[in-house]
Short mmCIF file of C-alpha atoms and ligand atoms in Angstrom, two decimals:
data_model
loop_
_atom_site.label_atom_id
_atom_site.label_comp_id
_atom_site.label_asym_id
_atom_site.label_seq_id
_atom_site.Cartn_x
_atom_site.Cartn_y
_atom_site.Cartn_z
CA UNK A 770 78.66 62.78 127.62
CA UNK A 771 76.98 60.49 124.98
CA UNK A 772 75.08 57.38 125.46
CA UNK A 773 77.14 55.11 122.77
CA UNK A 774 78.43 52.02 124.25
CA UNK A 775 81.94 51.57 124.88
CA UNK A 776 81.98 48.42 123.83
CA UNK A 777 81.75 49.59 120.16
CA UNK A 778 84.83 51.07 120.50
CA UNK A 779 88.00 50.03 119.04
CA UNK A 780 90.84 48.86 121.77
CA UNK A 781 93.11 50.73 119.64
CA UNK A 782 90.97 54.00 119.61
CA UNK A 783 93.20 57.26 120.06
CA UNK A 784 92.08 59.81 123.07
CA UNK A 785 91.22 63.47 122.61
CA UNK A 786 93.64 63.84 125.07
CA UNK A 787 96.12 62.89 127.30
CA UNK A 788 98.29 64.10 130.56
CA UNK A 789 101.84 63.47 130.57
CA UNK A 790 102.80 62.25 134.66
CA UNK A 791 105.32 60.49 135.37
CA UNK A 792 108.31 59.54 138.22
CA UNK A 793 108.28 63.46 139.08
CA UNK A 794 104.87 63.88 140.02
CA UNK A 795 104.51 60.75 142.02
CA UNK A 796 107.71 61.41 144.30
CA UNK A 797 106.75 65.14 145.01
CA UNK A 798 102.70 63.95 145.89
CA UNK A 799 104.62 61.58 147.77
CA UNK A 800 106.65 63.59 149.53
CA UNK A 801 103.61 66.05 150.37
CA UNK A 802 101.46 62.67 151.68
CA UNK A 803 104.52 61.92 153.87
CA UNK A 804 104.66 65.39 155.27
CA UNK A 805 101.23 65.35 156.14
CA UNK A 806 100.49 69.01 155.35
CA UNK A 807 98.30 68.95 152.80
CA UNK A 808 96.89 71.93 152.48
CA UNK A 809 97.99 75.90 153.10
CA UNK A 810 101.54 74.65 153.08
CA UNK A 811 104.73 74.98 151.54
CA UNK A 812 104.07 74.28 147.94
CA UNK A 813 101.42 77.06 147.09
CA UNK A 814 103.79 79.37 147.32
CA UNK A 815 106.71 77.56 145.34
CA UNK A 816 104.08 76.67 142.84
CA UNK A 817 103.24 80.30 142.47
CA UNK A 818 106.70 81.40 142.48
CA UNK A 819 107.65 79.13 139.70
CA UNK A 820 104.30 79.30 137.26
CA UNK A 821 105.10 83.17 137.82
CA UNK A 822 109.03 83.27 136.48
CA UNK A 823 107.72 80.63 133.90
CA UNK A 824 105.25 83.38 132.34
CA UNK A 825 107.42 86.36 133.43
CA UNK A 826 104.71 87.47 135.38
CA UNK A 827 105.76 89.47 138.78
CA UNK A 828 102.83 87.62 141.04
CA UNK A 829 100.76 84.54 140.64
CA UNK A 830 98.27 83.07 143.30
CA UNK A 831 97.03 79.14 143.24
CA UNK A 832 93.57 78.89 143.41
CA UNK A 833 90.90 75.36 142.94
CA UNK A 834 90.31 75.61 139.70
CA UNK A 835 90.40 78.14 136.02
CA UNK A 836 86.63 79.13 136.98
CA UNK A 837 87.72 79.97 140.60
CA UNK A 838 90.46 82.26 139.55
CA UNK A 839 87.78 83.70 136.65
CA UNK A 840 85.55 84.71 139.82
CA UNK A 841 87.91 85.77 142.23
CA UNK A 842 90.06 88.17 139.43
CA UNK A 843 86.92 89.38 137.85
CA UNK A 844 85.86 91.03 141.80
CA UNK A 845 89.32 91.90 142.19
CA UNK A 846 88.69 94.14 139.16
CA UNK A 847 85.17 95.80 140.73
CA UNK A 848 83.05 94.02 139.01
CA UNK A 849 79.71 93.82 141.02
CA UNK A 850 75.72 94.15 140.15
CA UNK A 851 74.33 95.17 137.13
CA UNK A 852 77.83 95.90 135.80
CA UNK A 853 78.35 95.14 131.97
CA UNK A 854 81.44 93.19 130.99
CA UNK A 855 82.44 92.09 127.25
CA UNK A 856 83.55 89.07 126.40
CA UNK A 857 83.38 86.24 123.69
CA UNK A 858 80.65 83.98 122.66
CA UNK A 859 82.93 80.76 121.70
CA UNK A 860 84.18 80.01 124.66
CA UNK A 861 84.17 77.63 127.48
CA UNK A 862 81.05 78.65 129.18
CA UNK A 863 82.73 79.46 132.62
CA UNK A 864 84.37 82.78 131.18
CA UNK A 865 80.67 84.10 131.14
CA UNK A 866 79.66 82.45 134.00
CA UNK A 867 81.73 83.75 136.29
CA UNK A 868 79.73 87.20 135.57
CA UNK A 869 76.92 85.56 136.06
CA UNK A 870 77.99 84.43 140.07
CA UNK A 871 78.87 88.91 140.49
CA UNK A 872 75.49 89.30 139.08
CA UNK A 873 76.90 91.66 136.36
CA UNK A 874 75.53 91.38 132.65
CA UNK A 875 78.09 89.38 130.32
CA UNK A 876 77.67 91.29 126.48
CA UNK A 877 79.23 88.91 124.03
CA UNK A 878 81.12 90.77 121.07
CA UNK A 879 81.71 88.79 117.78
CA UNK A 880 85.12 87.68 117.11
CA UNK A 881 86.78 87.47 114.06
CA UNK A 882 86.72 84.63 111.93
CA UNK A 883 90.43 84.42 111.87
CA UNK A 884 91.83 83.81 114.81
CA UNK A 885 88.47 83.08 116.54
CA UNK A 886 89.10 85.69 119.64
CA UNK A 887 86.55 88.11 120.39
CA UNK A 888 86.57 91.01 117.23
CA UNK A 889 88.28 94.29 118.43
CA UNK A 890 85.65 96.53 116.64
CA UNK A 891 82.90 94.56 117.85
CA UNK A 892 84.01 95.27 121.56
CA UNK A 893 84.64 98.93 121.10
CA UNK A 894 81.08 99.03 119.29
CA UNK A 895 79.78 97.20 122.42
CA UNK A 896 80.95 99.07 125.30
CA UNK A 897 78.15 102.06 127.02
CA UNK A 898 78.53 103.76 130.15
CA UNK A 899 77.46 100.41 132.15
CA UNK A 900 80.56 98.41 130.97
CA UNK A 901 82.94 98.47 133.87
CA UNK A 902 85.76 95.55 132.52
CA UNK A 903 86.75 93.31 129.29
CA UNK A 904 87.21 89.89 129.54
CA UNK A 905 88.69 88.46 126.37
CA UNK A 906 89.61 84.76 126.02
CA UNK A 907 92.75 83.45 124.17
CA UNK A 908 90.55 81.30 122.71
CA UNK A 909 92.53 77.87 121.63
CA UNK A 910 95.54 79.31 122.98
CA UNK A 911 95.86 82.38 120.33
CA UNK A 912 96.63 85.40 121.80
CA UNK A 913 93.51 87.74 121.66
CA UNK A 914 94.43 91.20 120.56
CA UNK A 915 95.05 92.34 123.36
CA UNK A 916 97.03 95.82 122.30
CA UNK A 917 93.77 96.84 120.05
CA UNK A 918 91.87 96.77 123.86
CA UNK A 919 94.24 98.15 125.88
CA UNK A 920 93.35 101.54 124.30
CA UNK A 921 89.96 101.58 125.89
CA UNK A 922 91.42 102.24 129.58
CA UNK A 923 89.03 99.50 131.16
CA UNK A 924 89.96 96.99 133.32
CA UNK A 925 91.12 93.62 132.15
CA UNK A 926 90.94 90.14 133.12
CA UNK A 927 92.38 87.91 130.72
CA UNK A 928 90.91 83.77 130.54
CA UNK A 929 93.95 82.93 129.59
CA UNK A 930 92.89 79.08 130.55
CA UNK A 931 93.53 77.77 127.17
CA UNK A 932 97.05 79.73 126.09
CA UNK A 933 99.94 78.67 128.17
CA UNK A 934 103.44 79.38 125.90
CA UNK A 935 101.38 81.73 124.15
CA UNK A 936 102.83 85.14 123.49
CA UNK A 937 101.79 88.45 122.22
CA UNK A 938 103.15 90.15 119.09
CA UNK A 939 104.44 93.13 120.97
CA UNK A 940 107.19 91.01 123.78
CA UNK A 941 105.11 89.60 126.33
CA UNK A 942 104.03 86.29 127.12
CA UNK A 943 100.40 85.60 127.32
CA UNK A 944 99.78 86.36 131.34
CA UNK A 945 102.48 89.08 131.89
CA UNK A 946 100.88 91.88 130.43
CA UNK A 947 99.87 93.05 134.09
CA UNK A 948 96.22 91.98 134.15
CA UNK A 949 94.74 89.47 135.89
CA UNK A 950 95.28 86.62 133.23
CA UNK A 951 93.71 83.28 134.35
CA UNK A 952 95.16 80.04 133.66
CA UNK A 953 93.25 76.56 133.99
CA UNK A 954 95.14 72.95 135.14
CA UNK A 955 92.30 70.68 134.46
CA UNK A 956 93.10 67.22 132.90
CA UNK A 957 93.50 68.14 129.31
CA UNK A 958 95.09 71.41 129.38
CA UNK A 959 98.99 72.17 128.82
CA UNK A 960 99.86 71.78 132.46
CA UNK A 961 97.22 69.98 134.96
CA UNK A 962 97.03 69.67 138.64
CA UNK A 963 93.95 67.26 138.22
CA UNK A 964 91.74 70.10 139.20
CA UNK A 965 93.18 73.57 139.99
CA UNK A 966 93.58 77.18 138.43
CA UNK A 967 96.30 80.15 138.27
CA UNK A 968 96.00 84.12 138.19
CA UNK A 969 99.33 85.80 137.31
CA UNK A 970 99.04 89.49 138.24
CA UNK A 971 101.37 93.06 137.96
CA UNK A 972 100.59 93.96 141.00
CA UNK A 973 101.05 92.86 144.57
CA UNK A 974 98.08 94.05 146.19
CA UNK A 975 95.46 92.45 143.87
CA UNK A 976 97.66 89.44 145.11
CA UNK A 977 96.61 90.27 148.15
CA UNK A 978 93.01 90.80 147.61
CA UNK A 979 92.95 86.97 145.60
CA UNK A 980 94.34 85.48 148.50
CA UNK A 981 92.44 86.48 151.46
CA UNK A 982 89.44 85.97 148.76
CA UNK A 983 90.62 82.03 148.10
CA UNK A 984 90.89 81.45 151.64
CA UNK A 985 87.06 82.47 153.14
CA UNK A 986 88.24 86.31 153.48
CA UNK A 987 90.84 85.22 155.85
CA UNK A 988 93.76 87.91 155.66
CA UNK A 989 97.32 86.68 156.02
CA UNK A 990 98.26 88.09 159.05
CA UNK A 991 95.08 87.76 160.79
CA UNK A 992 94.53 85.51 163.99
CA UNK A 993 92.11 82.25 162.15
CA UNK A 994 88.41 82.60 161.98
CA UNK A 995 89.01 86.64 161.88
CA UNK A 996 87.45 87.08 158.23
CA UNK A 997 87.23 90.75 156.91
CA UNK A 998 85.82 90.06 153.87
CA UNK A 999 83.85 88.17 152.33
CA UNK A 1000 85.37 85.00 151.26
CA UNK A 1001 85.45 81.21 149.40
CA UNK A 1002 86.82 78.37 149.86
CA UNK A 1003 88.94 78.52 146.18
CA UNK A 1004 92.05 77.35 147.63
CA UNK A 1005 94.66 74.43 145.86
CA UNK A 1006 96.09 71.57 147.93
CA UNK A 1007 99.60 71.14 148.29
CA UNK A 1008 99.05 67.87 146.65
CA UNK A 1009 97.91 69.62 143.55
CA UNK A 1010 100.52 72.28 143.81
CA UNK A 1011 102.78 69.36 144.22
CA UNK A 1012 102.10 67.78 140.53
CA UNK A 1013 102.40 71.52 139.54
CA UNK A 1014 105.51 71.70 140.53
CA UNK A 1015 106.78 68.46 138.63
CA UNK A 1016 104.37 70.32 135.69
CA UNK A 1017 106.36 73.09 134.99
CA UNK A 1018 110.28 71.13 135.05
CA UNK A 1019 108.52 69.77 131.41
CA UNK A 1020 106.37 72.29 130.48
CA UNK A 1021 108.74 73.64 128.18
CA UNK A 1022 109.20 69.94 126.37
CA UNK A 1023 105.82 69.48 126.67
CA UNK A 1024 104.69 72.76 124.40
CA UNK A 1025 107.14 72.29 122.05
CA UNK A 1026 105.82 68.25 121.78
CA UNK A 1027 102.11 70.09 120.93
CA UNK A 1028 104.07 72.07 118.50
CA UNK A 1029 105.29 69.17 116.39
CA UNK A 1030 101.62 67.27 116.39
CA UNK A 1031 100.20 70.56 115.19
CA UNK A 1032 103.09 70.56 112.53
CA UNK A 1033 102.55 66.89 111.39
CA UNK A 1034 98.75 67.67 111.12
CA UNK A 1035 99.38 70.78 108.71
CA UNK A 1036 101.43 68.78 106.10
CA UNK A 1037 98.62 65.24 106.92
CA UNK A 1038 95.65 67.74 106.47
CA UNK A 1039 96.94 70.29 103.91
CA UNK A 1040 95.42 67.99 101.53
CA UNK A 1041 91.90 68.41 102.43
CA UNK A 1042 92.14 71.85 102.94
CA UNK A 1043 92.22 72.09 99.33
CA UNK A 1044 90.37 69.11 98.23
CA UNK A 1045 87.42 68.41 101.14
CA UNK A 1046 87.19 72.50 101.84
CA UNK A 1047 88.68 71.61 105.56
CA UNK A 1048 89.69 74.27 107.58
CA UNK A 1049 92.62 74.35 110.01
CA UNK A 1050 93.54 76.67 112.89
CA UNK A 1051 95.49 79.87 111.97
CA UNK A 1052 98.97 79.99 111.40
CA UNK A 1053 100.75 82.94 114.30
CA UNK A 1054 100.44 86.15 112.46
CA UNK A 1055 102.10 89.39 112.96
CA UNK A 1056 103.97 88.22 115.99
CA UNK A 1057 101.64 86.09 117.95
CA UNK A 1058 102.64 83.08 119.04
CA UNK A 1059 100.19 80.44 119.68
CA UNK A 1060 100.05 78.17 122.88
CA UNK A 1061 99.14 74.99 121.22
CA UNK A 1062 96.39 73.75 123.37
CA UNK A 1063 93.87 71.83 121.02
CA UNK A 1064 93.75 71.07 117.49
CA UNK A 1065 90.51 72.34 116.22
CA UNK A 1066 89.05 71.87 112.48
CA UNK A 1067 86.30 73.83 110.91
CA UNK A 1068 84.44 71.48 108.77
CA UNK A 1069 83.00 72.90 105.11
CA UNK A 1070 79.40 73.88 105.87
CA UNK A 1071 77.69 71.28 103.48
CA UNK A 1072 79.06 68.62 105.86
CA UNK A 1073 76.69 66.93 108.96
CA UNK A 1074 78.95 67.49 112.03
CA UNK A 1075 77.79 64.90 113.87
CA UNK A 1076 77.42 62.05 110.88
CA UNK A 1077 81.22 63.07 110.67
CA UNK A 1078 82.14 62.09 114.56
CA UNK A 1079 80.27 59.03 114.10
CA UNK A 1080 82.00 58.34 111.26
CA UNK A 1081 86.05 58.99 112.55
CA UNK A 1082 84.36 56.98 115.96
CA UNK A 1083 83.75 53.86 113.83
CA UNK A 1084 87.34 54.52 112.79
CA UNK A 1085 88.98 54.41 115.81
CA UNK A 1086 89.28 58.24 116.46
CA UNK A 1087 87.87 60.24 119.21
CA UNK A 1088 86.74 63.77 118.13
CA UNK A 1089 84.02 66.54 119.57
CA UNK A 1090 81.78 69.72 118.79
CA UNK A 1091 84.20 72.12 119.94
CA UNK A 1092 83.22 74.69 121.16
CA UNK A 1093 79.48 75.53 121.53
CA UNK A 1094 78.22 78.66 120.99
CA UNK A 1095 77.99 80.21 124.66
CA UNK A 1096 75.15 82.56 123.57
CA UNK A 1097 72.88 79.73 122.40
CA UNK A 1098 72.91 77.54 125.49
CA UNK A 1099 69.50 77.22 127.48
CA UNK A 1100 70.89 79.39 130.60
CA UNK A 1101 71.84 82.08 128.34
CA UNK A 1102 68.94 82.04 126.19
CA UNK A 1103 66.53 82.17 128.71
CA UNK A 1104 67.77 84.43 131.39
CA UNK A 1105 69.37 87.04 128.57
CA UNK A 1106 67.52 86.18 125.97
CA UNK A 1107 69.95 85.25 123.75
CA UNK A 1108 68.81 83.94 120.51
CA UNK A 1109 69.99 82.88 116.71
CA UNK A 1110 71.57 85.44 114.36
CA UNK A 1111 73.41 87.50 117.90
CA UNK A 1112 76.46 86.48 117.13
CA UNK A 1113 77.09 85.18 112.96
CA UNK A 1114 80.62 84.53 112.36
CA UNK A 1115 80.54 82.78 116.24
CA UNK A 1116 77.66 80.65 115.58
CA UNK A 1117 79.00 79.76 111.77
CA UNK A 1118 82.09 78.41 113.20
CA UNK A 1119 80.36 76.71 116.13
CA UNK A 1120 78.39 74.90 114.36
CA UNK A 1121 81.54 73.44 111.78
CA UNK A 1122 84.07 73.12 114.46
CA UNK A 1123 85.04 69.34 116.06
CA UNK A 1124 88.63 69.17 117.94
CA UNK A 1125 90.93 66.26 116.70
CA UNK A 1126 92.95 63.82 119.39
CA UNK A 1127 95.91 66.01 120.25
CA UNK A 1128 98.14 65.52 122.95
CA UNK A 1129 102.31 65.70 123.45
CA UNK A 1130 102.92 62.41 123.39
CA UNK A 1131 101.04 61.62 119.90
CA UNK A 1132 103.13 59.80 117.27
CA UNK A 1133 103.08 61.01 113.67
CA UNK A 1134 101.63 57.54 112.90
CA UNK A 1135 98.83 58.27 115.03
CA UNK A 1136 98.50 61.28 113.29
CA UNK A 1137 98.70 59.88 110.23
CA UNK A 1138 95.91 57.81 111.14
CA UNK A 1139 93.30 60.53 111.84
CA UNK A 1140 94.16 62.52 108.80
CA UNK A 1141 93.03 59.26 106.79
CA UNK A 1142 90.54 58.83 108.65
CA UNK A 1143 89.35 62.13 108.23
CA UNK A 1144 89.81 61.96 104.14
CA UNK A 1145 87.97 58.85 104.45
CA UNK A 1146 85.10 60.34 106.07
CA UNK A 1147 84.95 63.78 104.50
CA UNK A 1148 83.26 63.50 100.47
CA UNK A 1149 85.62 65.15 98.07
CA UNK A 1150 88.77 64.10 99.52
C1 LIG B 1621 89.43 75.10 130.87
C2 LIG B 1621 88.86 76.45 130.68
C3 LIG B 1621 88.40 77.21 131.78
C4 LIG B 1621 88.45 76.80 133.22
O1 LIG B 1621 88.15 75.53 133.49
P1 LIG B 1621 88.21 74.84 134.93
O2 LIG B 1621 87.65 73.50 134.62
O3 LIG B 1621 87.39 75.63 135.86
O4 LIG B 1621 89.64 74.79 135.37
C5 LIG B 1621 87.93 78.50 131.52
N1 LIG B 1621 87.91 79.00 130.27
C6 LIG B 1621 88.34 78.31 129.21
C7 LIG B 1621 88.31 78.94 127.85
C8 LIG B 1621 88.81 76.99 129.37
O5 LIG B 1621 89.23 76.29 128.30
#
């Protein structure tokens, strides 16, 4: 990612992030190795059952990875060539990449300074006779509004990678609103599977669709190599469905641990929120509940970003531009031509943003240590 040397690093230095594993996870992957059915066996389906009842969702379906389940929920929902589909600029570039692979045209909507998810009004003032879906992104694991664009009748598939334990002001949890809604179990998210990706779905025959999609177009009852479709391989081992399963018997400690570090940083950082012009993520408004999935700060904009991450480096404190503007990168640029001034409140709050270390097992100390770093580093404070 960068070219510093590790050896300037503190020992002591605190991680972005970090899993929680433990006794669980090793006897299940254990149990799978000793089995020796590794993959299309038992624990897909007991993953999926349980991730599902966890969201409150009446389907789910296992698939490699968060973009994987992007791709395969985004066909299920007709999606296909020269299509238009609206989503958000600040995101993880996959969400747009995935319409990219369909070769549909991804139209970024502003969002809305707030809670950073993609702007209502800008999506309703985007849409033309070409836009076939929405894909908004509950961006840092705050619910995008999704009520506001249900009205427009379109289909919706939710990246919903970032927002497990999230919920929506009206009842349901993020995922169970009967969309595709797309969850991501990569290393540093809420729940991880190493590698590996969930869609939760309202409706059993989408299920269907996802699975014979995951599986090289293979349908379940069909004889093997009799493909009616066209397929991929997306599919999940059991060994990652395995640590899954182990996942979700602490996922409920585990959000409510994120909870508390987010809590301890309010009262650490309120200071410099009124002294050093820091910004910190939005408190749940109206209802929404927030997944806690990173904790993000938007720097005041006389401050140089990156002089600041060198800075809380030196100190023994991991941190990172988070997240880049998805409209600015090369790819986009240059095959959409995609250029400065798109996308303002987006690129304004790229450009301040760097995530803090932030993880369930962090100690208040810990986070007492960033904050001073961070007043330390920041003039004003
Ligand atoms: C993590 C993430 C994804 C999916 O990531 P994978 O690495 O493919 O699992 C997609 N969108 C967002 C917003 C994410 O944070």
């Amino acid at each position: 990612m960068n070219n510093t040397p590790k050896t300037t690093a503190p020992v002591d230095e605190i991680p972005l992030a970090q899993p929680v594993l433990g006794a669980e996870e090793e006897e299940l992957v254990l149990e799978v190795l000793r089995s020796g059915h590794l993959s299309l066996g038992p624990r897909i389906p007991a993953f999926e059952e349980d991730f599902a009842a966890f969201i409150g969702a009446p389907h789910a379906s296992a698939v490699s990875s968060g973009t994987a389940g992007l791709h395969l929920a985004l066909r299920a929902a007709g999606v296909t060539d020269g299509d238009e589909v609206i989503t958000s600029p600040f995101s993880f570039v996959a969400s747009a990449n995935v319409m990219v692979y369909e070769r549909a045209t991804p139209v970024f909507a502003d969002i809305d300074p707030v809670t950073l998810n993609v702007d209502p009004d800008a999506v309703a003032a985007a849409i033309t006779d070409r836009t076939t879906a929405l894909l908004p992104v509950h961006i840092f694991g705050y619910p995008a509004d999704l009520p506001a664009l249900e009205r427009h009748g379109l289909p919706i598939v939710e990246d919903a990678c970032e927002a497990l334990g999230a919920r929506h002001r009206d009842g349901p949890a993020v995922g169970a609103r009967g969309h595709a809604a797309v969850f991501g179990f990569y290393a540093n998210k809420q729940l991880t599977t190493g590698e590996g990706g969930m869609i939760t779905l309202g409706d059993a025959a989408t299920k269907q669709r996802i699975d014979c999609e995951r599986n090289q177009g293979r349908a379940p009852d069909m004889g093997w190599l009799d493909h009616d479709r066209l397929g991929f391989n997306y599919r999940m081992t059991d060994l990652q469905a395995a640590i899954g399963i182990a996942q979700i018997h602490r996922l409920a400690g585990m959000l409510a641990d994120r909870a508390r570090v987010a809590r301890w940083y309010r009262e650490a950082l309120a200071p410099l929120v009124a002294e050093a012009g820091l910004t910190l993520p939005c408190e749940d408004r109206g209802g929404d509940e927030r997944g806690w999935f990173v904790f993000v700060v938007q720097l005041p904009r006389d401050q140089d970003r990156d002089a600041v991450i060198r800075a809380l480096r030196a100190l023994g404190v991991q941190s990172k531009p988070y997240l880049p503007a998805i409209h600015l990168m090369s790819f986009y640029r240059e095959r959409f031509g995609m250029r400065e001034g798109m996308f303002p409140v987006c690129e304004d709050v790229a450009a301040r943003s760097i995530a803090l270390p932030f993880f369930p097992a962090m100690t208040q100390s810990q986070v007492e240590r960033v904050s001073v770093a961070l007043a330390q580093v920041l003039p004003g404070a």
